[in-house]
Amino acid sequence: MRIDIITVLPELLESPFNHSIMKRAQTKGLLNVHLHNPRDYTPYKQGQVDDYQFGGGAGMVMMAEPLAILIEKLQGERKYDEVIFMTPDGSLFDQKAANTLSMRENIIIICGHYKGIDERIRQHFVTMEISIGDYVLSGGELAAAVVVDAVGRLIPGVLNDETSALFDSFQDGLLAPPVYTRPADFRGWPVPEILLCGDPKKIDNWRHEESLKRTAERRPGLLKED
Ligand code: 6GU
């Protein structure tokens, strides 16, 4: 899967995909993240990419032309399945959306900044708008990092048996069960005995029960949805 991220702050996204699972996904060639700065494509003077909004009001707006030139350059090189705009008024990102996106071949992600981007880019280029939650971030970059991480780890071959997504919270609509590691007794607080019994079936059942209990307590809404 190839992900092209359009951002005026590429420095913000240089680290998140170069560690741990995202780094391995890229080394294995399963995920390719490319960063592009509209500043490098603007026809305007001094790398201008934003301007005052028509009608007045505080805050700059990202201009259409540098974004359009960059998007069309990329679209001339390969076919994209989605052009995604990261915005707090987009549809809420969840595990289902991550699963769907992980099956795409090539996607573009546009990170908004300032007041946002010229509406005409949203109308004529953007195919999908994503928010990661009901709060406002100062730019789309951190949200894009969240989406790329959630999607990237679902690409077949990225996770191994140990890190398998099958055991994630949400993957089966339930929260994950509690986990423990050595020592079996820490300050007199013991690990649940059943985890030491060596019977995989019993342990699986216990984990499933704990998942249900935890979901009912913390996120009862997840049990009602289908
Ligand atoms: Cl995608 N962008 C911004 N700026 N803020 C957000 C967001 C996105 N999702 C939640 N808040």
PDB file of C-alpha atoms and ligand atoms in Angstrom:
ATOM      1  CA  MET A   1       0.000   0.000   0.000  1.00  0.00           C
ATOM      2  CA  ARG A   2       1.236   3.445  -0.905  1.00  0.00           C
ATOM      3  CA  ILE A   3       0.207   6.524   1.092  1.00  0.00           C
ATOM      4  CA  ASP A   4       1.049  10.023  -0.160  1.00  0.00           C
ATOM      5  CA  ILE A   5       0.645  12.666   2.529  1.00  0.00           C
ATOM      6  CA  ILE A   6       0.292  16.319   1.576  1.00  0.00           C
ATOM      7  CA  THR A   7       1.451  18.601   4.388  1.00  0.00           C
ATOM      8  CA  VAL A   8       3.019  22.022   4.900  1.00  0.00           C
ATOM      9  CA  LEU A   9       4.767  20.519   7.955  1.00  0.00           C
ATOM     10  CA  PRO A  10       6.436  17.318   6.682  1.00  0.00           C
ATOM     11  CA  GLU A  11       8.865  17.467   9.646  1.00  0.00           C
ATOM     12  CA  LEU A  12       5.938  16.595  11.933  1.00  0.00           C
ATOM     13  CA  LEU A  13       5.489  13.278  10.142  1.00  0.00           C
ATOM     14  CA  GLU A  14       9.095  12.214   9.699  1.00  0.00           C
ATOM     15  CA  SER A  15       9.280  10.278  12.967  1.00  0.00           C
ATOM     16  CA  PRO A  16       5.919   8.514  13.432  1.00  0.00           C
ATOM     17  CA  PHE A  17       6.402   5.981  10.626  1.00  0.00           C
ATOM     18  CA  ASN A  18      10.073   5.293  11.211  1.00  0.00           C
ATOM     19  CA  HIS A  19       9.794   3.209  14.363  1.00  0.00           C
ATOM     20  CA  SER A  20       8.474  -0.132  15.490  1.00  0.00           C
ATOM     21  CA  ILE A  21       5.709  -1.728  13.427  1.00  0.00           C
ATOM     22  CA  MET A  22       5.364   1.099  10.885  1.00  0.00           C
ATOM     23  CA  LYS A  23       9.094   1.018  10.227  1.00  0.00           C
ATOM     24  CA  ARG A  24       9.006  -2.753   9.714  1.00  0.00           C
ATOM     25  CA  ALA A  25       6.013  -2.425   7.385  1.00  0.00           C
ATOM     26  CA  GLN A  26       8.014  -0.010   5.254  1.00  0.00           C
ATOM     27  CA  THR A  27      11.221  -2.056   5.355  1.00  0.00           C
ATOM     28  CA  LYS A  28       9.237  -5.105   4.209  1.00  0.00           C
ATOM     29  CA  GLY A  29       7.851  -3.016   1.332  1.00  0.00           C
ATOM     30  CA  LEU A  30       4.259  -3.566   2.502  1.00  0.00           C
ATOM     31  CA  LEU A  31       3.708   0.125   3.274  1.00  0.00           C
ATOM     32  CA  ASN A  32       5.189   3.116   1.482  1.00  0.00           C
ATOM     33  CA  VAL A  33       4.640   6.550   3.009  1.00  0.00           C
ATOM     34  CA  HIS A  34       5.674   9.590   0.946  1.00  0.00           C
ATOM     35  CA  LEU A  35       5.528  13.179   2.197  1.00  0.00           C
ATOM     36  CA  HIS A  36       4.895  16.139  -0.114  1.00  0.00           C
ATOM     37  CA  ASN A  37       4.937  19.847   0.709  1.00  0.00           C
ATOM     38  CA  PRO A  38       2.579  22.054  -1.331  1.00  0.00           C
ATOM     39  CA  ARG A  39       5.146  24.819  -0.852  1.00  0.00           C
ATOM     40  CA  ASP A  40       7.352  23.000  -3.375  1.00  0.00           C
ATOM     41  CA  TYR A  41       4.582  23.179  -5.995  1.00  0.00           C
ATOM     42  CA  THR A  42       3.072  26.618  -5.534  1.00  0.00           C
ATOM     43  CA  PRO A  43       3.036  28.943  -8.563  1.00  0.00           C
ATOM     44  CA  TYR A  44       2.930  31.907  -6.166  1.00  0.00           C
ATOM     45  CA  LYS A  45       5.852  33.978  -4.940  1.00  0.00           C
ATOM     46  CA  GLN A  46       7.956  33.051  -1.931  1.00  0.00           C
ATOM     47  CA  GLY A  47       6.365  29.651  -1.571  1.00  0.00           C
ATOM     48  CA  GLN A  48       2.981  31.095  -0.651  1.00  0.00           C
ATOM     49  CA  VAL A  49       0.402  28.382   0.103  1.00  0.00           C
ATOM     50  CA  ASP A  50      -2.224  30.234   2.158  1.00  0.00           C
ATOM     51  CA  ASP A  51      -4.154  33.485   1.972  1.00  0.00           C
ATOM     52  CA  TYR A  52      -6.861  35.530   3.716  1.00  0.00           C
ATOM     53  CA  GLN A  53     -10.384  34.198   3.363  1.00  0.00           C
ATOM     54  CA  PHE A  54     -12.895  35.929   1.106  1.00  0.00           C
ATOM     55  CA  GLY A  55     -15.575  37.674   3.119  1.00  0.00           C
ATOM     56  CA  GLY A  56     -13.142  38.472   5.886  1.00  0.00           C
ATOM     57  CA  GLY A  57     -12.523  36.816   9.215  1.00  0.00           C
ATOM     58  CA  ALA A  58      -9.537  35.635  11.175  1.00  0.00           C
ATOM     59  CA  GLY A  59      -7.353  32.788   9.986  1.00  0.00           C
ATOM     60  CA  MET A  60      -5.672  31.855   6.743  1.00  0.00           C
ATOM     61  CA  VAL A  61      -6.960  29.338   4.208  1.00  0.00           C
ATOM     62  CA  MET A  62      -4.808  26.936   2.200  1.00  0.00           C
ATOM     63  CA  MET A  63      -5.010  28.020  -1.449  1.00  0.00           C
ATOM     64  CA  ALA A  64      -6.481  25.718  -4.090  1.00  0.00           C
ATOM     65  CA  GLU A  65      -3.759  26.005  -6.751  1.00  0.00           C
ATOM     66  CA  PRO A  66      -0.736  24.497  -4.905  1.00  0.00           C
ATOM     67  CA  LEU A  67      -2.904  21.587  -3.695  1.00  0.00           C
ATOM     68  CA  ALA A  68      -4.458  20.997  -7.131  1.00  0.00           C
ATOM     69  CA  ILE A  69      -1.060  21.023  -8.866  1.00  0.00           C
ATOM     70  CA  LEU A  70       0.342  18.525  -6.370  1.00  0.00           C
ATOM     71  CA  ILE A  71      -2.706  16.214  -6.401  1.00  0.00           C
ATOM     72  CA  GLU A  72      -2.789  16.197 -10.224  1.00  0.00           C
ATOM     73  CA  LYS A  73       0.939  15.486 -10.407  1.00  0.00           C
ATOM     74  CA  LEU A  74       0.432  12.429  -8.165  1.00  0.00           C
ATOM     75  CA  GLN A  75      -2.685  11.312 -10.046  1.00  0.00           C
ATOM     76  CA  GLY A  76      -0.670  11.493 -13.260  1.00  0.00           C
ATOM     77  CA  GLU A  77       1.790   8.977 -11.818  1.00  0.00           C
ATOM     78  CA  ARG A  78      -0.660   6.312 -10.575  1.00  0.00           C
ATOM     79  CA  LYS A  79      -4.321   5.704  -9.900  1.00  0.00           C
ATOM     80  CA  TYR A  80      -5.529   6.578  -6.393  1.00  0.00           C
ATOM     81  CA  ASP A  81      -8.404   4.807  -4.629  1.00  0.00           C
ATOM     82  CA  GLU A  82      -9.118   7.740  -2.319  1.00  0.00           C
ATOM     83  CA  VAL A  83      -8.149  11.368  -1.800  1.00  0.00           C
ATOM     84  CA  ILE A  84      -8.692  11.891   1.921  1.00  0.00           C
ATOM     85  CA  PHE A  85      -8.927  15.234   3.691  1.00  0.00           C
ATOM     86  CA  MET A  86      -8.229  15.258   7.425  1.00  0.00           C
ATOM     87  CA  THR A  87     -10.753  17.589   9.067  1.00  0.00           C
ATOM     88  CA  PRO A  88     -12.705  17.806  12.332  1.00  0.00           C
ATOM     89  CA  ASP A  89     -15.946  17.921  10.282  1.00  0.00           C
ATOM     90  CA  GLY A  90     -15.154  14.638   8.517  1.00  0.00           C
ATOM     91  CA  SER A  91     -16.718  11.274   9.355  1.00  0.00           C
ATOM     92  CA  LEU A  92     -15.479   9.712  12.589  1.00  0.00           C
ATOM     93  CA  PHE A  93     -12.608   7.277  12.108  1.00  0.00           C
ATOM     94  CA  ASP A  94     -13.037   3.836  13.696  1.00  0.00           C
ATOM     95  CA  GLN A  95     -11.706   0.281  13.394  1.00  0.00           C
ATOM     96  CA  LYS A  96     -14.163  -0.512  10.603  1.00  0.00           C
ATOM     97  CA  ALA A  97     -12.918   2.463   8.573  1.00  0.00           C
ATOM     98  CA  ALA A  98      -9.332   1.337   9.239  1.00  0.00           C
ATOM     99  CA  ASN A  99     -10.146  -2.180   7.989  1.00  0.00           C
ATOM    100  CA  THR A 100     -11.709  -0.813   4.802  1.00  0.00           C
ATOM    101  CA  LEU A 101      -8.817   1.549   4.081  1.00  0.00           C
ATOM    102  CA  SER A 102      -6.230  -1.200   4.675  1.00  0.00           C
ATOM    103  CA  MET A 103      -7.529  -2.926   1.530  1.00  0.00           C
ATOM    104  CA  ARG A 104      -6.743   0.052  -0.729  1.00  0.00           C
ATOM    105  CA  GLU A 105      -3.711   0.176  -3.001  1.00  0.00           C
ATOM    106  CA  ASN A 106      -2.897   3.908  -3.202  1.00  0.00           C
ATOM    107  CA  ILE A 107      -4.298   6.773  -1.168  1.00  0.00           C
ATOM    108  CA  ILE A 108      -3.598  10.485  -0.814  1.00  0.00           C
ATOM    109  CA  ILE A 109      -4.058  12.166   2.572  1.00  0.00           C
ATOM    110  CA  ILE A 110      -4.310  15.962   2.721  1.00  0.00           C
ATOM    111  CA  CYS A 111      -3.506  17.587   6.062  1.00  0.00           C
ATOM    112  CA  GLY A 112      -5.407  20.812   6.613  1.00  0.00           C
ATOM    113  CA  HIS A 113      -3.872  23.763   8.376  1.00  0.00           C
ATOM    114  CA  TYR A 114      -4.869  27.245   9.453  1.00  0.00           C
ATOM    115  CA  LYS A 115      -8.638  27.675   8.865  1.00  0.00           C
ATOM    116  CA  GLY A 116      -8.717  24.776   6.444  1.00  0.00           C
ATOM    117  CA  ILE A 117      -8.426  24.369   2.678  1.00  0.00           C
ATOM    118  CA  ASP A 118     -10.265  26.149  -0.126  1.00  0.00           C
ATOM    119  CA  GLU A 119     -13.673  24.470  -0.421  1.00  0.00           C
ATOM    120  CA  ARG A 120     -13.202  23.865  -4.160  1.00  0.00           C
ATOM    121  CA  ILE A 121     -10.480  21.315  -3.432  1.00  0.00           C
ATOM    122  CA  ARG A 122     -12.920  19.439  -1.215  1.00  0.00           C
ATOM    123  CA  GLN A 123     -15.598  19.580  -3.933  1.00  0.00           C
ATOM    124  CA  HIS A 124     -13.468  18.568  -6.897  1.00  0.00           C
ATOM    125  CA  PHE A 125     -10.602  16.423  -5.608  1.00  0.00           C
ATOM    126  CA  VAL A 126     -11.428  15.010  -2.175  1.00  0.00           C
ATOM    127  CA  THR A 127     -13.329  11.682  -2.095  1.00  0.00           C
ATOM    128  CA  MET A 128     -13.398  11.100   1.671  1.00  0.00           C
ATOM    129  CA  GLU A 129     -13.177  13.293   4.782  1.00  0.00           C
ATOM    130  CA  ILE A 130     -11.959  11.913   8.094  1.00  0.00           C
ATOM    131  CA  SER A 131     -11.994  13.202  11.686  1.00  0.00           C
ATOM    132  CA  ILE A 132     -10.319  11.242  14.479  1.00  0.00           C
ATOM    133  CA  GLY A 133     -12.544  12.559  17.269  1.00  0.00           C
ATOM    134  CA  ASP A 134     -14.621  15.395  18.605  1.00  0.00           C
ATOM    135  CA  TYR A 135     -11.864  17.821  19.527  1.00  0.00           C
ATOM    136  CA  VAL A 136      -9.851  20.279  17.482  1.00  0.00           C
ATOM    137  CA  LEU A 137      -6.199  19.758  16.591  1.00  0.00           C
ATOM    138  CA  SER A 138      -4.075  22.583  15.233  1.00  0.00           C
ATOM    139  CA  GLY A 139      -3.455  20.661  12.026  1.00  0.00           C
ATOM    140  CA  GLY A 140      -4.302  17.404  10.285  1.00  0.00           C
ATOM    141  CA  GLU A 141      -0.810  15.901  10.656  1.00  0.00           C
ATOM    142  CA  LEU A 142      -1.243  14.134  13.999  1.00  0.00           C
ATOM    143  CA  ALA A 143      -4.631  12.861  12.852  1.00  0.00           C
ATOM    144  CA  ALA A 144      -3.041  11.558   9.630  1.00  0.00           C
ATOM    145  CA  ALA A 145      -0.388   9.770  11.710  1.00  0.00           C
ATOM    146  CA  VAL A 146      -3.173   8.069  13.698  1.00  0.00           C
ATOM    147  CA  VAL A 147      -4.928   6.932  10.505  1.00  0.00           C
ATOM    148  CA  VAL A 148      -1.734   5.663   8.832  1.00  0.00           C
ATOM    149  CA  ASP A 149      -0.758   3.707  11.962  1.00  0.00           C
ATOM    150  CA  ALA A 150      -4.224   2.153  12.423  1.00  0.00           C
ATOM    151  CA  VAL A 151      -4.423   1.263   8.713  1.00  0.00           C
ATOM    152  CA  GLY A 152      -0.782   0.259   8.192  1.00  0.00           C
ATOM    153  CA  ARG A 153      -0.770  -2.399  10.896  1.00  0.00           C
ATOM    154  CA  LEU A 154      -3.769  -4.108   9.256  1.00  0.00           C
ATOM    155  CA  ILE A 155      -1.999  -4.656   5.926  1.00  0.00           C
ATOM    156  CA  PRO A 156      -1.526  -8.424   5.523  1.00  0.00           C
ATOM    157  CA  GLY A 157       1.998  -9.432   6.566  1.00  0.00           C
ATOM    158  CA  VAL A 158       2.724  -6.369   8.709  1.00  0.00           C
ATOM    159  CA  LEU A 159       1.864  -8.020  12.021  1.00  0.00           C
ATOM    160  CA  ASN A 160       3.250 -11.403  13.009  1.00  0.00           C
ATOM    161  CA  ASP A 161       1.535 -14.027  15.187  1.00  0.00           C
ATOM    162  CA  GLU A 162       2.616 -12.286  18.362  1.00  0.00           C
ATOM    163  CA  THR A 163       1.281  -8.881  17.409  1.00  0.00           C
ATOM    164  CA  SER A 164      -1.740 -10.256  15.534  1.00  0.00           C
ATOM    165  CA  ALA A 165      -4.574  -7.793  15.064  1.00  0.00           C
ATOM    166  CA  LEU A 166      -6.982 -10.619  15.902  1.00  0.00           C
ATOM    167  CA  PHE A 167      -6.401  -9.918  19.590  1.00  0.00           C
ATOM    168  CA  ASP A 168      -6.864  -6.162  19.414  1.00  0.00           C
ATOM    169  CA  SER A 169      -9.490  -4.226  21.258  1.00  0.00           C
ATOM    170  CA  PHE A 170     -12.289  -3.497  18.755  1.00  0.00           C
ATOM    171  CA  GLN A 171     -11.228  -6.030  16.131  1.00  0.00           C
ATOM    172  CA  ASP A 172     -14.021  -8.328  17.290  1.00  0.00           C
ATOM    173  CA  GLY A 173     -16.125  -5.474  18.611  1.00  0.00           C
ATOM    174  CA  LEU A 174     -14.915  -6.067  22.185  1.00  0.00           C
ATOM    175  CA  LEU A 175     -12.304  -4.431  24.376  1.00  0.00           C
ATOM    176  CA  ALA A 176      -9.111  -6.436  24.959  1.00  0.00           C
ATOM    177  CA  PRO A 177      -8.752  -8.538  28.123  1.00  0.00           C
ATOM    178  CA  PRO A 178      -6.169  -7.661  30.819  1.00  0.00           C
ATOM    179  CA  VAL A 179      -2.603  -8.915  30.255  1.00  0.00           C
ATOM    180  CA  TYR A 180       0.188  -9.842  32.679  1.00  0.00           C
ATOM    181  CA  THR A 181       3.885 -10.668  32.480  1.00  0.00           C
ATOM    182  CA  ARG A 182       6.584 -11.781  34.951  1.00  0.00           C
ATOM    183  CA  PRO A 183       6.776 -11.890  37.895  1.00  0.00           C
ATOM    184  CA  ALA A 184       3.757 -14.062  38.738  1.00  0.00           C
ATOM    185  CA  ASP A 185       3.629 -12.328  42.117  1.00  0.00           C
ATOM    186  CA  PHE A 186       4.421  -8.603  42.167  1.00  0.00           C
ATOM    187  CA  ARG A 187       4.348  -7.028  45.641  1.00  0.00           C
ATOM    188  CA  GLY A 188       1.852  -9.638  46.775  1.00  0.00           C
ATOM    189  CA  TRP A 189      -0.423  -8.932  43.790  1.00  0.00           C
ATOM    190  CA  PRO A 190      -0.719 -12.268  41.992  1.00  0.00           C
ATOM    191  CA  VAL A 191      -1.465 -12.978  38.335  1.00  0.00           C
ATOM    192  CA  PRO A 192      -4.906 -14.651  37.882  1.00  0.00           C
ATOM    193  CA  GLU A 193      -4.214 -18.312  38.497  1.00  0.00           C
ATOM    194  CA  ILE A 194      -5.950 -19.524  35.358  1.00  0.00           C
ATOM    195  CA  LEU A 195      -3.270 -17.854  33.182  1.00  0.00           C
ATOM    196  CA  LEU A 196      -0.710 -20.232  34.718  1.00  0.00           C
ATOM    197  CA  CYS A 197      -2.804 -23.401  34.233  1.00  0.00           C
ATOM    198  CA  GLY A 198      -1.362 -24.239  30.812  1.00  0.00           C
ATOM    199  CA  ASP A 199      -4.735 -25.127  29.246  1.00  0.00           C
ATOM    200  CA  PRO A 200      -5.123 -22.915  26.131  1.00  0.00           C
ATOM    201  CA  LYS A 201      -8.859 -23.548  25.892  1.00  0.00           C
ATOM    202  CA  LYS A 202      -9.537 -22.531  29.490  1.00  0.00           C
ATOM    203  CA  ILE A 203      -7.367 -19.456  29.031  1.00  0.00           C
ATOM    204  CA  ASP A 204      -9.179 -18.472  25.827  1.00  0.00           C
ATOM    205  CA  ASN A 205     -12.521 -18.784  27.578  1.00  0.00           C
ATOM    206  CA  TRP A 206     -11.308 -16.696  30.508  1.00  0.00           C
ATOM    207  CA  ARG A 207      -9.995 -13.992  28.185  1.00  0.00           C
ATOM    208  CA  HIS A 208     -13.255 -13.873  26.272  1.00  0.00           C
ATOM    209  CA  GLU A 209     -15.214 -13.549  29.533  1.00  0.00           C
ATOM    210  CA  GLU A 210     -12.919 -10.752  30.702  1.00  0.00           C
ATOM    211  CA  SER A 211     -13.366  -8.992  27.324  1.00  0.00           C
ATOM    212  CA  LEU A 212     -17.135  -9.155  27.675  1.00  0.00           C
ATOM    213  CA  LYS A 213     -17.000  -7.968  31.291  1.00  0.00           C
ATOM    214  CA  ARG A 214     -14.701  -5.071  30.453  1.00  0.00           C
ATOM    215  CA  THR A 215     -16.770  -4.051  27.443  1.00  0.00           C
ATOM    216  CA  ALA A 216     -20.025  -4.174  29.439  1.00  0.00           C
ATOM    217  CA  GLU A 217     -18.463  -2.021  32.178  1.00  0.00           C
ATOM    218  CA  ARG A 218     -16.634   0.539  30.084  1.00  0.00           C
ATOM    219  CA  ARG A 219     -18.271   0.652  26.655  1.00  0.00           C
ATOM    220  CA  PRO A 220     -21.731  -0.940  26.889  1.00  0.00           C
ATOM    221  CA  GLY A 221     -22.629   0.753  23.596  1.00  0.00           C
ATOM    222  CA  LEU A 222     -20.215  -1.583  21.775  1.00  0.00           C
ATOM    223  CA  LEU A 223     -22.252  -4.634  22.823  1.00  0.00           C
ATOM    224  CA  LYS A 224     -25.504  -3.204  21.478  1.00  0.00           C
ATOM    225  CA  GLU A 225     -24.212  -2.330  18.010  1.00  0.00           C
ATOM    226  CA  ASP A 226     -23.933  -5.091  15.414  1.00  0.00           C
TER     227      ASP A 226
HETATM  228 CL1  6GU B   1      -8.582  15.164  11.050  1.00  0.00          CL
HETATM  229  N1  6GU B   1      -7.989  17.552  11.957  1.00  0.00           N
HETATM  230  C1  6GU B   1      -7.998  18.513  12.891  1.00  0.00           C
HETATM  231  N2  6GU B   1      -7.406  19.676  12.638  1.00  0.00           N
HETATM  232  N3  6GU B   1      -8.568  18.359  14.085  1.00  0.00           N
HETATM  233  C2  6GU B   1      -9.141  17.192  14.320  1.00  0.00           C
HETATM  234  C3  6GU B   1      -9.173  16.144  13.398  1.00  0.00           C
HETATM  235  C4  6GU B   1      -8.577  16.367  12.183  1.00  0.00           C
HETATM  236  N4  6GU B   1      -9.839  15.108  13.935  1.00  0.00           N
HETATM  237  C5  6GU B   1     -10.194  15.504  15.144  1.00  0.00           C
HETATM  238  N5  6GU B   1      -9.791  16.763  15.384  1.00  0.00           N
END
